[in-house]
Coordinates of C-alpha atoms in Angstrom, one line a residue:
Chain A
M1159 CA 120.7 91.8 94.9
T1160 CA 122.6 90.8 91.8
S1161 CA 122.7 87.1 92.7
N1162 CA 121.3 84.7 90.2
L1163 CA 121.3 87.3 87.4
N1164 CA 123.0 86.7 84.2
L1165 CA 123.2 87.8 80.6
R1166 CA 120.3 85.6 79.5
H1167 CA 118.0 87.5 81.9
A1168 CA 119.2 90.8 80.6
I1169 CA 118.6 89.7 77.0
Y1170 CA 115.0 88.6 77.9
W1171 CA 114.2 91.9 79.6
A1172 CA 115.7 93.9 76.7
L1173 CA 113.6 91.8 74.2
F1174 CA 110.5 92.3 76.3
A1175 CA 111.1 96.1 76.4
G1176 CA 111.8 96.1 72.6
L1177 CA 108.6 94.2 72.0
L1178 CA 106.5 96.6 74.1
F1179 CA 108.1 99.6 72.3
A1180 CA 107.4 98.1 68.9
M1181 CA 103.8 97.1 69.6
P1182 CA 102.0 100.2 68.5
Y1183 CA 103.7 99.7 65.0
L1184 CA 102.5 96.1 64.9
V1185 CA 98.9 96.0 65.9
S1186 CA 95.7 98.0 65.4
K1187 CA 94.5 100.8 67.7
G1188 CA 91.7 98.5 68.8
D1189 CA 94.1 95.8 69.8
L1190 CA 96.3 98.4 71.5
R1191 CA 93.3 99.4 73.7
T1192 CA 92.8 95.8 74.6
M1193 CA 96.5 95.6 75.5
I1194 CA 96.2 98.6 77.7
F1195 CA 93.5 96.8 79.7
A1196 CA 95.6 93.6 79.7
L1197 CA 98.7 95.6 81.0
Y1198 CA 96.7 97.0 83.9
V1199 CA 95.2 93.6 84.7
G1200 CA 98.8 92.3 84.5
I1201 CA 100.0 94.9 87.0
F1202 CA 97.2 93.8 89.4
A1203 CA 97.9 90.1 88.8
M1204 CA 101.6 90.7 89.5
S1205 CA 100.7 92.5 92.7
W1206 CA 98.5 89.6 93.6
D1207 CA 101.2 87.1 92.7
F1208 CA 103.8 88.9 94.8
L1209 CA 101.6 88.3 97.9
S1210 CA 99.6 85.2 97.2
G1211 CA 101.6 83.4 94.6
R1212 CA 104.8 83.6 96.6
T1213 CA 103.5 83.2 100.2
G1214 CA 100.4 81.1 99.7
Y1215 CA 98.3 83.7 101.5
I1216 CA 95.4 83.9 99.0
S1217 CA 93.9 87.4 98.6
F1218 CA 90.3 87.5 97.4
G1219 CA 90.1 91.2 98.1
H1220 CA 92.8 92.7 95.9
P1221 CA 90.3 95.3 94.4
F1222 CA 90.2 96.6 98.0
L1223 CA 93.8 97.7 97.5
I1224 CA 93.3 98.9 93.9
G1225 CA 90.2 100.8 95.0
I1226 CA 92.0 102.7 97.7
G1227 CA 94.7 103.9 95.3
A1228 CA 92.1 104.7 92.6
Y1229 CA 89.7 106.6 94.9
A1230 CA 92.5 108.4 96.7
T1231 CA 93.9 109.9 93.5
A1232 CA 90.5 110.6 92.0
I1233 CA 89.3 112.4 95.1
L1234 CA 92.6 114.3 95.6
S1235 CA 92.8 115.5 92.0
Y1236 CA 89.0 115.9 91.2
R1237 CA 87.8 117.3 94.5
F1238 CA 90.8 119.1 95.8
D1239 CA 92.6 120.0 92.6
V1240 CA 95.8 118.3 93.7
P1241 CA 98.0 117.9 90.6
V1242 CA 98.2 114.3 89.3
M1243 CA 101.9 114.2 89.7
F1244 CA 101.3 114.5 93.5
S1245 CA 98.0 112.8 93.8
I1246 CA 99.3 109.5 92.4
P1247 CA 102.3 109.2 94.8
L1248 CA 100.0 110.2 97.7
A1249 CA 97.5 107.6 96.6
V1250 CA 100.2 104.9 96.7
I1251 CA 101.2 106.0 100.2
I1252 CA 97.6 106.1 101.3
T1253 CA 97.1 102.6 100.0
M1254 CA 100.1 101.3 101.8
V1255 CA 99.1 102.9 105.1
A1256 CA 95.4 102.2 105.0
S1257 CA 95.9 98.6 103.9
T1258 CA 98.5 98.0 106.6
M1259 CA 96.0 99.2 109.2
F1260 CA 93.4 96.7 107.9
I1261 CA 95.8 93.8 107.3
L1262 CA 97.9 93.8 110.4
P1263 CA 95.4 91.7 112.5
A1264 CA 94.7 89.5 109.5
L1265 CA 98.4 88.5 109.1
R1266 CA 98.1 86.1 112.0
I1267 CA 95.4 84.0 110.3
K1268 CA 95.9 81.6 107.6
G1269 CA 94.4 79.7 104.7
S1270 CA 90.8 80.1 103.8
Y1271 CA 90.3 82.4 106.8
F1272 CA 92.8 84.9 105.3
A1273 CA 91.0 84.7 101.9
L1274 CA 87.6 85.3 103.5
V1275 CA 88.9 88.3 105.5
T1276 CA 90.3 89.9 102.4
L1277 CA 87.1 89.3 100.6
A1278 CA 85.3 90.9 103.4
F1279 CA 87.6 94.0 103.1
M1280 CA 86.6 94.3 99.5
E1281 CA 82.9 94.1 100.3
L1282 CA 83.4 96.6 103.2
M1283 CA 85.1 99.0 100.9
Y1284 CA 82.4 98.6 98.3
Q1285 CA 79.7 99.6 100.9
L1286 CA 81.8 102.3 102.5
V1287 CA 82.5 104.3 99.4
Q1288 CA 78.8 104.4 98.6
V1289 CA 77.6 105.6 102.0
I1290 CA 80.5 107.5 103.7
R1291 CA 81.0 111.0 102.4
P1292 CA 79.3 110.5 98.9
D1293 CA 80.1 114.1 98.3
L1294 CA 83.7 113.0 98.0
T1295 CA 83.4 109.5 96.6
G1296 CA 80.5 110.1 94.3
G1297 CA 78.4 107.5 96.1
T1298 CA 77.0 104.7 93.9
R1299 CA 77.7 106.6 90.7
G1300 CA 81.4 107.2 91.4
I1301 CA 83.4 110.0 89.9
S1302 CA 83.4 111.1 86.3
G1303 CA 85.6 113.7 84.7
V1304 CA 88.8 112.7 86.5
E1305 CA 91.8 114.2 84.8
T1306 CA 93.3 111.8 82.2
I1307 CA 97.1 111.9 81.8
T1308 CA 97.3 110.4 78.3
R1309 CA 95.5 111.1 75.0
G1310 CA 95.0 108.4 72.5
A1311 CA 95.7 104.6 72.4
V1312 CA 99.4 104.9 71.6
N1313 CA 100.2 107.2 74.5
G1314 CA 98.0 105.2 76.8
F1315 CA 99.7 102.0 75.8
Y1316 CA 103.2 103.4 76.3
L1317 CA 102.3 104.6 79.8
A1318 CA 100.7 101.3 80.8
A1319 CA 103.6 99.4 79.2
F1320 CA 106.2 101.5 81.0
L1321 CA 104.4 100.9 84.3
A1322 CA 103.9 97.2 83.8
F1323 CA 107.6 96.8 82.7
C1324 CA 108.9 98.7 85.7
V1325 CA 106.6 96.8 88.1
A1326 CA 107.5 93.4 86.6
L1327 CA 111.3 94.1 86.7
F1328 CA 111.1 95.5 90.3
L1329 CA 109.1 92.6 91.7
W1330 CA 111.1 90.0 89.7
L1331 CA 114.4 91.5 91.0
L1332 CA 113.0 91.3 94.6
T1333 CA 112.1 87.7 94.2
R1334 CA 115.6 86.9 92.9
T1335 CA 117.0 87.9 96.3
R1336 CA 117.0 86.0 99.6
L1337 CA 113.8 87.8 100.3
G1338 CA 112.2 85.8 97.5
A1339 CA 113.5 82.6 98.9
A1340 CA 112.1 83.5 102.3
Q1341 CA 108.7 84.4 100.8
S1342 CA 108.6 81.0 99.1
A1343 CA 109.5 79.4 102.3
I1344 CA 106.4 80.9 103.9
G1345 CA 104.3 79.2 101.3
M1346 CA 106.0 75.9 101.8
D1347 CA 106.2 75.7 105.6
E1348 CA 105.8 78.9 107.6
E1349 CA 106.6 77.1 110.9
A1350 CA 109.9 75.8 109.5
L1351 CA 110.7 79.3 108.4
K1352 CA 110.2 80.6 111.9
G1353 CA 112.3 77.7 113.1
S1354 CA 115.1 79.2 110.9
G1355 CA 115.1 82.4 112.9
I1356 CA 113.1 84.6 110.6
N1357 CA 110.3 86.8 111.7
A1358 CA 107.5 85.5 109.4
T1359 CA 105.0 88.2 110.4
K1360 CA 107.4 91.0 109.5
L1361 CA 108.2 89.3 106.2
K1362 CA 104.5 88.9 105.4
L1363 CA 103.8 92.5 106.3
F1364 CA 106.5 93.8 104.0
T1365 CA 105.3 91.5 101.2
F1366 CA 101.7 92.8 101.7
V1367 CA 102.8 96.4 101.8
V1368 CA 104.8 96.1 98.5
S1369 CA 101.8 94.2 97.0
A1370 CA 99.5 97.0 98.2
A1371 CA 101.8 99.7 96.8
V1372 CA 101.8 98.1 93.3
A1373 CA 98.0 97.6 93.4
G1374 CA 97.5 101.2 94.6
L1375 CA 99.9 102.4 91.8
G1376 CA 98.1 100.4 89.2
G1377 CA 94.7 101.6 90.5
A1378 CA 95.8 105.2 90.5
F1379 CA 97.1 105.2 87.0
Y1380 CA 94.2 103.2 85.7
V1381 CA 91.7 105.8 87.0
H1382 CA 93.6 108.5 85.3
Y1383 CA 93.6 106.5 82.1
L1384 CA 89.8 105.9 82.2
G1385 CA 88.9 109.3 83.5
S1386 CA 86.3 107.9 85.8
I1387 CA 85.7 105.5 88.7
A1388 CA 82.7 103.5 89.7
P1389 CA 82.4 101.2 92.8
R1390 CA 80.6 98.5 90.9
A1391 CA 83.3 98.2 88.3
I1392 CA 86.2 98.0 90.8
F1393 CA 84.7 96.0 93.7
D1394 CA 83.4 93.3 91.5
I1395 CA 83.9 89.6 92.2
N1396 CA 84.5 89.0 88.4
F1397 CA 87.3 91.5 88.6
V1398 CA 88.8 89.5 91.5
F1399 CA 88.6 86.3 89.5
T1400 CA 90.1 87.9 86.4
I1401 CA 93.1 88.9 88.4
I1402 CA 93.5 85.5 90.2
V1403 CA 92.9 83.4 87.0
A1404 CA 95.4 85.6 85.1
A1405 CA 98.0 85.0 87.8
L1406 CA 97.4 81.3 87.9
L1407 CA 97.2 80.8 84.2
G1408 CA 100.5 82.7 83.8
G1409 CA 102.2 80.8 86.6
A1410 CA 101.7 81.6 90.3
G1411 CA 104.9 82.7 92.1
T1412 CA 106.7 83.6 88.9
I1413 CA 105.8 87.4 88.7
T1414 CA 106.3 87.7 85.0
G1415 CA 103.9 84.7 84.3
P1416 CA 100.9 86.6 85.5
L1417 CA 101.6 89.5 83.1
F1418 CA 101.4 87.1 80.2
G1419 CA 98.4 85.3 81.8
A1420 CA 96.7 88.7 81.8
F1421 CA 97.3 89.1 78.1
F1422 CA 96.1 85.6 77.3
L1423 CA 93.0 86.0 79.4
T1424 CA 92.1 89.5 78.1
F1425 CA 92.5 88.6 74.5
L1426 CA 90.7 85.3 75.0
L1427 CA 87.7 87.2 76.4
E1428 CA 87.9 89.8 73.8
Y1429 CA 88.1 87.4 70.8
L1430 CA 85.2 85.5 72.2
R1431 CA 83.0 88.6 72.4
P1432 CA 81.6 88.4 68.9
W1433 CA 80.4 84.8 69.5
L1434 CA 79.6 85.1 73.2
P1435 CA 78.8 88.7 74.1
G1436 CA 77.4 87.8 77.5
A1437 CA 78.7 86.5 80.7
E1438 CA 78.9 82.9 79.2
R1439 CA 82.3 83.9 78.0
Y1440 CA 83.5 83.3 81.5
L1441 CA 82.5 79.6 81.1
I1442 CA 85.0 79.3 78.3
Y1443 CA 87.8 80.9 80.2
G1444 CA 86.9 78.7 83.2
G1445 CA 87.2 75.7 80.9
V1446 CA 90.5 76.8 79.5
A1447 CA 91.8 77.4 83.0
L1448 CA 90.6 74.0 84.1
V1449 CA 92.3 72.2 81.2
L1450 CA 95.6 74.1 81.8
Y1451 CA 95.6 73.3 85.5
M1452 CA 95.0 69.6 84.7
Y1453 CA 98.0 69.4 82.4
Q1454 CA 100.2 72.1 83.8
P1455 CA 99.2 73.4 87.2
K1456 CA 102.2 75.8 87.2
G1457 CA 100.8 77.7 84.2
M1458 CA 102.1 79.1 81.0
Y1459 CA 105.4 80.0 82.6
A1460 CA 106.2 76.4 83.2
I1461 CA 105.1 75.4 79.6
A1462 CA 107.4 78.1 78.3
A1463 CA 110.3 76.9 80.5
K1464 CA 109.8 73.4 79.3
L1465 CA 109.8 74.5 75.6
R1466 CA 113.0 76.5 76.2
A1467 CA 114.6 73.5 77.9
G1468 CA 113.6 71.4 74.9
V1469 CA 115.1 73.9 72.4
M1470 CA 118.3 74.2 74.4
K1471 CA 118.9 70.4 74.4
Chain B
M1476 CA 128.0 77.3 133.6
T1477 CA 124.3 76.8 133.0
I1478 CA 123.4 77.8 129.4
L1479 CA 119.8 76.7 129.4
A1480 CA 117.6 76.7 132.6
L1481 CA 114.1 75.2 132.6
D1482 CA 112.3 76.1 135.8
G1483 CA 109.0 74.7 136.8
L1484 CA 107.5 74.5 133.3
V1485 CA 103.8 73.8 133.2
K1486 CA 101.8 73.3 130.0
R1487 CA 98.2 72.4 129.8
F1488 CA 96.2 71.5 126.7
G1489 CA 92.7 71.9 127.9
G1490 CA 92.3 69.3 130.7
L1491 CA 95.5 67.5 129.9
T1492 CA 98.7 68.6 131.7
A1493 CA 101.4 67.8 129.2
T1494 CA 104.2 69.3 131.2
N1495 CA 104.0 69.4 135.0
Q1496 CA 106.6 71.4 137.0
F1497 CA 109.4 70.3 134.7
S1498 CA 112.8 71.6 135.7
A1499 CA 116.2 70.9 134.3
D1500 CA 119.5 72.7 133.8
V1501 CA 121.8 72.3 130.8
T1502 CA 125.4 73.2 131.2
E1503 CA 127.4 74.9 128.4
G1504 CA 129.0 72.3 126.2
E1505 CA 127.0 69.5 127.7
S1506 CA 125.0 66.9 125.8
L1507 CA 121.8 66.0 127.7
G1508 CA 119.6 63.1 126.8
L1509 CA 115.9 63.5 127.4
I1510 CA 114.3 60.2 127.6
G1511 CA 110.9 58.8 128.4
P1512 CA 108.1 56.7 127.0
N1513 CA 105.7 57.8 124.2
G1514 CA 103.5 60.7 125.4
A1515 CA 105.9 61.6 128.3
G1516 CA 106.0 65.2 127.0
K1517 CA 109.6 65.3 125.6
T1518 CA 108.6 67.1 122.3
T1519 CA 106.4 69.5 124.2
I1520 CA 109.5 70.5 126.2
F1521 CA 111.2 71.3 123.0
S1522 CA 108.2 73.3 121.7
L1523 CA 108.1 75.2 124.9
I1524 CA 111.8 76.1 124.7
M1525 CA 111.3 77.3 121.2
G1526 CA 108.1 79.2 121.9
E1527 CA 106.0 77.1 119.6
H1528 CA 103.7 76.5 122.6
R1529 CA 103.0 79.1 125.2
L1530 CA 103.9 78.3 128.8
N1531 CA 101.2 78.3 131.4
E1532 CA 103.7 78.6 134.2
G1533 CA 107.5 78.5 134.7
A1534 CA 110.5 80.2 133.3
I1535 CA 113.1 79.5 130.5
R1536 CA 116.4 81.2 130.7
L1537 CA 119.0 81.1 128.0
K1538 CA 122.5 82.3 129.1
G1539 CA 120.7 83.9 132.1
E1540 CA 118.1 85.8 130.0
A1541 CA 114.4 85.0 130.4
I1542 CA 113.2 84.0 127.0
Q1543 CA 109.8 82.6 127.7
D1544 CA 108.0 85.6 126.4
L1545 CA 110.0 86.0 123.2
P1546 CA 108.7 84.8 119.8
T1547 CA 110.4 81.8 118.2
H1548 CA 112.6 83.8 115.8
A1549 CA 114.0 85.9 118.7
R1550 CA 114.9 82.8 120.7
I1551 CA 116.7 81.4 117.7
Q1552 CA 118.6 84.6 117.3
R1553 CA 119.7 84.3 120.9
G1554 CA 121.2 80.9 120.1
V1555 CA 118.8 78.0 120.5
A1556 CA 117.3 76.0 117.7
R1557 CA 115.7 72.6 117.1
T1558 CA 115.1 69.8 114.7
Y1559 CA 111.8 68.0 114.3
Q1560 CA 110.7 64.4 114.7
V1561 CA 109.5 64.5 111.1
P1562 CA 112.0 66.5 109.0
R1563 CA 110.4 69.7 107.6
P1564 CA 112.5 70.7 104.5
F1565 CA 111.2 73.3 102.2
A1566 CA 109.9 70.9 99.6
E1567 CA 110.5 72.9 96.4
M1568 CA 114.0 74.1 97.4
T1569 CA 117.2 72.4 96.8
V1570 CA 119.6 71.3 99.5
A1571 CA 121.6 74.5 99.0
E1572 CA 118.5 76.7 99.1
N1573 CA 117.2 75.0 102.3
I1574 CA 120.5 75.8 104.0
R1575 CA 120.4 79.3 102.5
V1576 CA 117.1 80.0 104.4
G1577 CA 118.9 79.0 107.6
L1578 CA 121.7 81.4 106.8
T1579 CA 119.3 84.2 105.9
P1580 CA 119.4 87.2 108.3
D1581 CA 116.2 88.4 109.9
S1582 CA 116.4 91.8 108.2
I1583 CA 114.4 92.8 105.1
M1584 CA 117.2 95.1 103.9
A1585 CA 119.9 92.4 104.4
M1586 CA 117.7 89.9 102.6
I1587 CA 117.4 92.3 99.6
F1588 CA 120.8 93.8 99.4
G1589 CA 122.9 91.0 100.8
S1590 CA 124.0 88.1 98.7
S1591 CA 124.1 84.4 99.5
N1592 CA 127.4 82.8 100.4
A1593 CA 127.8 79.7 98.3
A1594 CA 131.0 78.7 100.1
E1595 CA 129.3 78.9 103.5
E1596 CA 126.4 76.8 102.2
L1597 CA 128.8 74.2 100.9
A1598 CA 130.8 74.2 104.1
L1599 CA 127.6 73.6 106.1
A1600 CA 126.4 70.9 103.7
E1601 CA 129.8 69.2 103.9
A1602 CA 129.8 69.5 107.7
V1603 CA 126.7 67.3 107.9
G1604 CA 128.0 64.8 105.3
F1605 CA 126.7 66.0 102.0
E1606 CA 128.9 66.4 99.0
A1607 CA 129.0 69.3 96.5
A1608 CA 126.9 67.3 94.0
D1609 CA 124.1 67.0 96.5
L1610 CA 123.5 70.8 96.7
D1611 CA 121.1 70.8 93.7
R1612 CA 119.1 67.8 94.9
L1613 CA 115.5 68.3 96.0
P1614 CA 114.1 66.9 99.3
N1615 CA 112.0 64.3 97.5
E1616 CA 115.3 62.8 96.1
L1617 CA 116.8 62.4 99.6
S1618 CA 116.7 59.5 102.0
M1619 CA 115.4 59.9 105.6
G1620 CA 119.0 60.1 106.7
D1621 CA 119.8 62.8 104.2
L1622 CA 116.7 64.7 105.3
R1623 CA 117.8 64.6 108.9
K1624 CA 121.2 65.8 107.8
L1625 CA 119.6 68.6 105.8
E1626 CA 117.5 69.7 108.8
L1627 CA 120.6 69.6 111.0
A1628 CA 122.5 71.8 108.5
R1629 CA 119.7 74.3 108.4
T1630 CA 119.6 74.3 112.2
L1631 CA 123.4 74.8 112.4
A1632 CA 123.1 77.6 109.8
T1633 CA 121.1 79.7 112.3
G1634 CA 124.3 79.9 114.4
A1635 CA 122.7 78.1 117.3
K1636 CA 124.8 77.3 120.4
V1637 CA 122.2 75.1 121.9
V1638 CA 120.7 72.5 119.6
L1639 CA 117.6 70.5 120.4
L1640 CA 117.5 67.2 118.4
D1641 CA 114.1 65.5 118.4
E1642 CA 114.2 61.7 117.6
V1643 CA 117.2 62.3 115.5
F1644 CA 117.7 58.6 114.7
A1645 CA 114.1 57.7 113.8
G1646 CA 113.9 56.0 110.4
L1647 CA 117.6 55.8 109.9
T1648 CA 119.7 52.9 108.8
V1649 CA 122.6 51.7 111.0
G1650 CA 125.1 53.4 108.7
E1651 CA 123.1 56.7 108.8
I1652 CA 122.9 56.5 112.6
A1653 CA 126.7 56.1 112.7
Q1654 CA 127.1 59.1 110.4
I1655 CA 124.8 61.4 112.4
S1656 CA 126.4 60.2 115.7
E1657 CA 129.9 61.1 114.4
L1658 CA 128.6 64.5 113.4
I1659 CA 127.1 65.2 116.8
N1660 CA 130.2 64.0 118.5
E1661 CA 132.3 66.3 116.3
K1662 CA 130.1 69.2 117.2
R1663 CA 130.3 68.3 120.9
R1664 CA 134.0 68.4 120.7
S1665 CA 133.7 71.9 119.3
G1666 CA 131.8 73.0 122.4
M1667 CA 128.2 72.9 121.1
T1668 CA 125.5 72.1 123.6
F1669 CA 122.9 69.5 122.8
V1670 CA 119.6 68.3 124.2
I1671 CA 118.7 65.0 122.5
V1672 CA 115.4 63.2 122.5
S1673 CA 115.6 59.6 121.2
H1674 CA 113.8 56.3 121.7
D1675 CA 116.9 54.6 120.4
L1676 CA 118.7 54.4 123.8
R1677 CA 121.5 52.3 122.5
S1678 CA 122.4 54.9 119.9
L1679 CA 121.8 57.8 122.3
E1680 CA 124.0 56.6 125.2
P1681 CA 127.4 57.3 123.6
L1682 CA 126.3 60.8 122.7
I1683 CA 125.2 62.2 126.0
D1684 CA 127.0 63.2 129.2
R1685 CA 123.8 63.0 131.3
A1686 CA 120.2 61.9 131.1
V1687 CA 116.9 63.2 132.3
A1688 CA 114.0 60.8 132.3
M1689 CA 110.5 62.0 132.3
T1690 CA 107.0 60.6 132.3
A1691 CA 103.6 62.3 132.4
G1692 CA 105.3 65.7 131.9
S1693 CA 107.5 65.4 135.0
V1694 CA 111.1 64.5 135.7
I1695 CA 111.4 61.1 137.4
A1696 CA 115.2 60.6 137.4
E1697 CA 118.3 62.4 136.3
G1698 CA 122.0 61.8 136.4
A1699 CA 124.5 59.5 134.6
Y1700 CA 122.8 57.5 131.9
A1701 CA 123.5 54.1 133.5
D1702 CA 122.0 55.3 136.8
V1703 CA 118.9 56.8 135.2
I1704 CA 118.2 53.7 133.0
A1705 CA 118.6 51.5 136.1
D1706 CA 116.1 53.5 138.1
K1707 CA 113.0 51.5 139.0
Q1708 CA 110.6 54.3 138.2
V1709 CA 112.2 54.8 134.8
R1710 CA 112.0 51.1 134.0
D1711 CA 108.4 50.9 135.2
S1712 CA 107.4 53.9 133.0
Y1713 CA 109.0 52.3 129.9
L1714 CA 107.4 48.9 130.7
G1715 CA 104.1 50.5 131.6
A1716 CA 104.2 48.9 135.1

């Protein structure tokens, strides 16, 4: 597991941790709240990247996974008074189990079919939570008054930052192992990977379950940050695109790139708000994404890597 | 002792019967040439052995064990692997990383907690004719000969005892053919079993102990190379008579 790790990596991670720790002293409370949202989007984008960025199996239904985690902890804690310290781990387990049951048949299909199936899962979940047991899910209105686990922007930021840092480090370490190489091989030529003696279905299932666990974890903590959950906010196609564009802008397959992509995208949208308060802001971010893909399809991570290589010369 | 037994293989693609009651035995340590004109079904035989196509009828036994119902990865773990007509390297991985995938165990825990063995990767690379400096090269920097060597290294990395080589000389220069031939002969001397498909019969001949000729999915002749190639039915199938 320690292969390919060196002092440079340790320094980068320490600097990143230090920057996150110092952030509340450097920026306003308003920016801190924007950062909290960016951090959660970053967690979701890293979860997406671990599955789709590495293996090429594009998920258009990631809110399906986020939603299971979020609803599970909201229902457990709000309806059944389960303490949050138990409801969140349970929500992660429920996300892993439920998503596995849904995804097992879908792992044998590829390309646009896989993407469509995941999109269908999201839509299915959106419909289900509104009509099945609305006494538990809150129906179309969702659930308000869910217990929050932090008070104030600073605490909320530190919790989100701690989560995002742990998720980033965990996923990044995983991708530095031979597992990461095998995942990338799926994206390059799945048949050739099978021809190397590796059970690609098992590997995809593991990747999906880890991705689901991270999405469920992020969803669960996010609902306890917001204190409410509504189906229209989670199972929203704009939310899907925000996650995917953040991952692609940051650098698909790099794990840490999507976290920075989420920051870039969130602040871009936020700073555009005074001038473009409506949905037309999405046109701007679409334009920015287009320009970036034209000149650097591998995202901000690749730009940063080139800059670093230039400085090192 | 028979290491690979193909018994009455039938494969239909819709109305086309690509493999029609194909039977052949491969002895341990033997090098068998599988020859035939374009469209004879040679590559389909390889795909059936590896489980990339599902058999309609027949049985495939490796070291006596029926493997026709096993998935591809399980067959490879039992000791049979193949190369492809068109090399399929992992395009964004270096030579070393490509070989590493072949060496990777099929266990999630071993993938995570095990570490790669650089010395083993280098040994495999050198065994097929690469040098240490080649390990960091990407597939798009390699010649066709090098790509075939890379594929062979990745195949050997799986620990295969029976190696199926598909059109191993296609697109190679005379020098590269000589290099690959020497490598195959070296592996033959170490006891490895080969089934080789090639249209380049002149290069194939010195590498095989025996030949099986096929056309339209069926065996039409088998035996010593000289006898098979002199067979009238084989000549007619090649000449289209």
